[in-house]
Amino acid sequence: MTQATRTRRSDRARPRVGPLAAHPSPVPDLDVDALIDDPATRIVVCTGSGGVGKTTTSAALALRAAERGRSVVVLTIDPARRLAQSMGIEELDNTPRPVAGVEGPGRLDAMMLDMKRTFDEVVESQATPEKARQILENPFYIALSSSFAGTQEYMAMEKLGQIDTDARREGTYDLIVVDTPPSRSALDFLDAPERLSSFLDGRFIRLMLAPARGPARLVTAGLGLVTGALTKILGAQVLTDLQTFVAALDTVFGGFRQRAQRTYALLQAEGTAFVVVAAPEPDALREAAYFVERLCGDAMPLAGLVVNRVSPAAYDELGADEAMAAAERLRTRGGHDLGAGLLRLHADRVRLVQREAGLRARFAAAHPDVPTTTVPALAGDVHDLDGLRRVGDLLGSAPTAD
């Protein structure tokens, strides 16, 4: 058993939450290379709030794993095109596309979730061609598959399950990296099976299925009144489309719940690791705390926290107050404006570094069992493989969190 595996197993317990300790214990280090090198690691899910570099982190992890010998596919659920652009692919879709320029013995493919296409694939796999055509052309199905609340999250789970099943059967990939949507919706897929079950088991759905399931007297006794009222409101054709769609749910989508539950179990399995990504900012670390607590509360295997874009350490032998005092002395003496400006910049930098360190220390005190690593801020944006490789190098050799 590798150190990364031992860390993930020990982290299944819910992190302790408490006030900032006066003397916090050392934060365990997140060993990213041990995580991605471990052949037992088959799925890495990167989650976090928006704007913290989560998509870049996902792509950098996938590239680093490929260049260290893994066969990797990275799946993004974020519709932004940053991942495609950074990997030199004109456009991503529901089909894995090879990434050119990978250096090393492994391989890397990339793809972006197409919610409706994934839904269509499930229908086509569960129904006869004629039945599938009827469902795919149904206006209620089109609305559900395109915009129903929670469909994206459910289809993300469906696609992850498909990729994992195909990879195990065909030997195509031994590592799947998932980039989740920004903000708290990043964890909505954890609720997708329950939401789908509630929808399928809902009172209205059962009512609409009554003609197909129940005795004739039930239809004539009460359902006829409801149907008549709905016909007046919706129109006969709309009601027919709705009943056809609901019947399809009963006959074709009955396996959705079981499939979602299998994928949920896959997320809890030993081969999965969740990596929470944050920035050294109050809001981002509060969101990271929510993710950590939610994942641990649902018994999801948490690998650790990546704090992105950390300000590089400043020259600390000259404190912020001393620098500001020296700048004021220069100003009052009427000279060396450049020197005074540099001293003020230094003071600002020292205070920024101290503020970020304080935020990380507060998070660590509240979640002392969460392995953490930091990645320093880069001078520019990441827009190509070289930039992703640089981020991967920093992740693999990142300084320990303090």
mmCIF file of N, CA, C and O in Angstrom, residues 326-344:
data_model
loop_
_atom_site.group_PDB
_atom_site.id
_atom_site.type_symbol
_atom_site.label_atom_id
_atom_site.label_comp_id
_atom_site.label_asym_id
_atom_site.label_seq_id
_atom_site.Cartn_x
_atom_site.Cartn_y
_atom_site.Cartn_z
ATOM 1 N N ALA A 326 10.273 53.454 6.988
ATOM 2 C CA ALA A 326 11.399 53.923 6.193
ATOM 3 C C ALA A 326 10.925 54.727 4.985
ATOM 4 O O ALA A 326 11.517 55.760 4.625
ATOM 5 N N ALA A 327 9.830 54.272 4.355
ATOM 6 C CA ALA A 327 9.279 55.002 3.223
ATOM 7 C C ALA A 327 8.804 56.385 3.648
ATOM 8 O O ALA A 327 8.990 57.375 2.921
ATOM 9 N N GLU A 328 8.198 56.491 4.839
ATOM 10 C CA GLU A 328 7.721 57.786 5.328
ATOM 11 C C GLU A 328 8.888 58.721 5.623
ATOM 12 O O GLU A 328 8.819 59.934 5.354
ATOM 13 N N ARG A 329 9.960 58.159 6.157
ATOM 14 C CA ARG A 329 11.133 58.990 6.436
ATOM 15 C C ARG A 329 11.710 59.554 5.139
ATOM 16 O O ARG A 329 12.083 60.734 5.076
ATOM 17 N N LEU A 330 11.786 58.693 4.101
ATOM 18 C CA LEU A 330 12.277 59.168 2.812
ATOM 19 C C LEU A 330 11.367 60.258 2.252
ATOM 20 O O LEU A 330 11.823 61.257 1.686
ATOM 21 N N ARG A 331 10.067 60.088 2.399
ATOM 22 C CA ARG A 331 9.127 61.066 1.858
ATOM 23 C C ARG A 331 9.270 62.413 2.561
ATOM 24 O O ARG A 331 9.288 63.470 1.915
ATOM 25 N N THR A 332 9.374 62.395 3.895
ATOM 26 C CA THR A 332 9.449 63.646 4.645
ATOM 27 C C THR A 332 10.755 64.379 4.401
ATOM 28 O O THR A 332 10.838 65.600 4.541
ATOM 29 N N ARG A 333 11.776 63.608 4.009
ATOM 30 C CA ARG A 333 13.062 64.243 3.745
ATOM 31 C C ARG A 333 13.152 64.740 2.302
ATOM 32 O O ARG A 333 14.171 65.304 1.895
ATOM 33 N N GLY A 334 12.100 64.477 1.532
ATOM 34 C CA GLY A 334 12.016 65.060 0.196
ATOM 35 C C GLY A 334 12.904 64.434 -0.844
ATOM 36 O O GLY A 334 13.355 65.124 -1.752
ATOM 37 N N GLY A 335 13.142 63.161 -0.767
ATOM 38 C CA GLY A 335 13.982 62.549 -1.797
ATOM 39 C C GLY A 335 13.683 61.083 -1.975
ATOM 40 O O GLY A 335 12.964 60.467 -1.179
ATOM 41 N N HIS A 336 14.226 60.510 -3.030
ATOM 42 C CA HIS A 336 14.160 59.071 -3.301
ATOM 43 C C HIS A 336 12.725 58.564 -3.365
ATOM 44 O O HIS A 336 12.305 57.692 -2.609
ATOM 45 N N ASP A 337 11.946 59.177 -4.284
ATOM 46 C CA ASP A 337 10.567 58.713 -4.454
ATOM 47 C C ASP A 337 10.513 57.245 -4.881
ATOM 48 O O ASP A 337 9.628 56.496 -4.462
ATOM 49 N N LEU A 338 11.460 56.857 -5.745
ATOM 50 C CA LEU A 338 11.483 55.471 -6.208
ATOM 51 C C LEU A 338 11.740 54.525 -5.039
ATOM 52 O O LEU A 338 11.072 53.501 -4.886
ATOM 53 N N GLY A 339 12.703 54.891 -4.198
ATOM 54 C CA GLY A 339 12.998 54.043 -3.044
ATOM 55 C C GLY A 339 11.815 53.936 -2.098
ATOM 56 O O GLY A 339 11.501 52.857 -1.576
ATOM 57 N N ALA A 340 11.130 55.063 -1.869
ATOM 58 C CA ALA A 340 9.964 55.045 -0.991
ATOM 59 C C ALA A 340 8.859 54.166 -1.581
ATOM 60 O O ALA A 340 8.197 53.403 -0.856
ATOM 61 N N GLY A 341 8.677 54.257 -2.890
ATOM 62 C CA GLY A 341 7.659 53.430 -3.534
ATOM 63 C C GLY A 341 7.970 51.949 -3.432
ATOM 64 O O GLY A 341 7.079 51.130 -3.177
ATOM 65 N N LEU A 342 9.248 51.612 -3.604
ATOM 66 C CA LEU A 342 9.637 50.204 -3.484
ATOM 67 C C LEU A 342 9.440 49.699 -2.055
ATOM 68 O O LEU A 342 9.019 48.548 -1.852
ATOM 69 N N LEU A 343 9.708 50.518 -1.089
ATOM 70 C CA LEU A 343 9.495 50.121 0.307
ATOM 71 C C LEU A 343 8.010 49.887 0.586
ATOM 72 O O LEU A 343 7.640 48.947 1.291
ATOM 73 N N ARG A 344 7.151 50.748 0.036
ATOM 74 C CA ARG A 344 5.712 50.547 0.234
ATOM 75 C C ARG A 344 5.229 49.266 -0.457
ATOM 76 O O ARG A 344 4.396 48.531 0.087
#
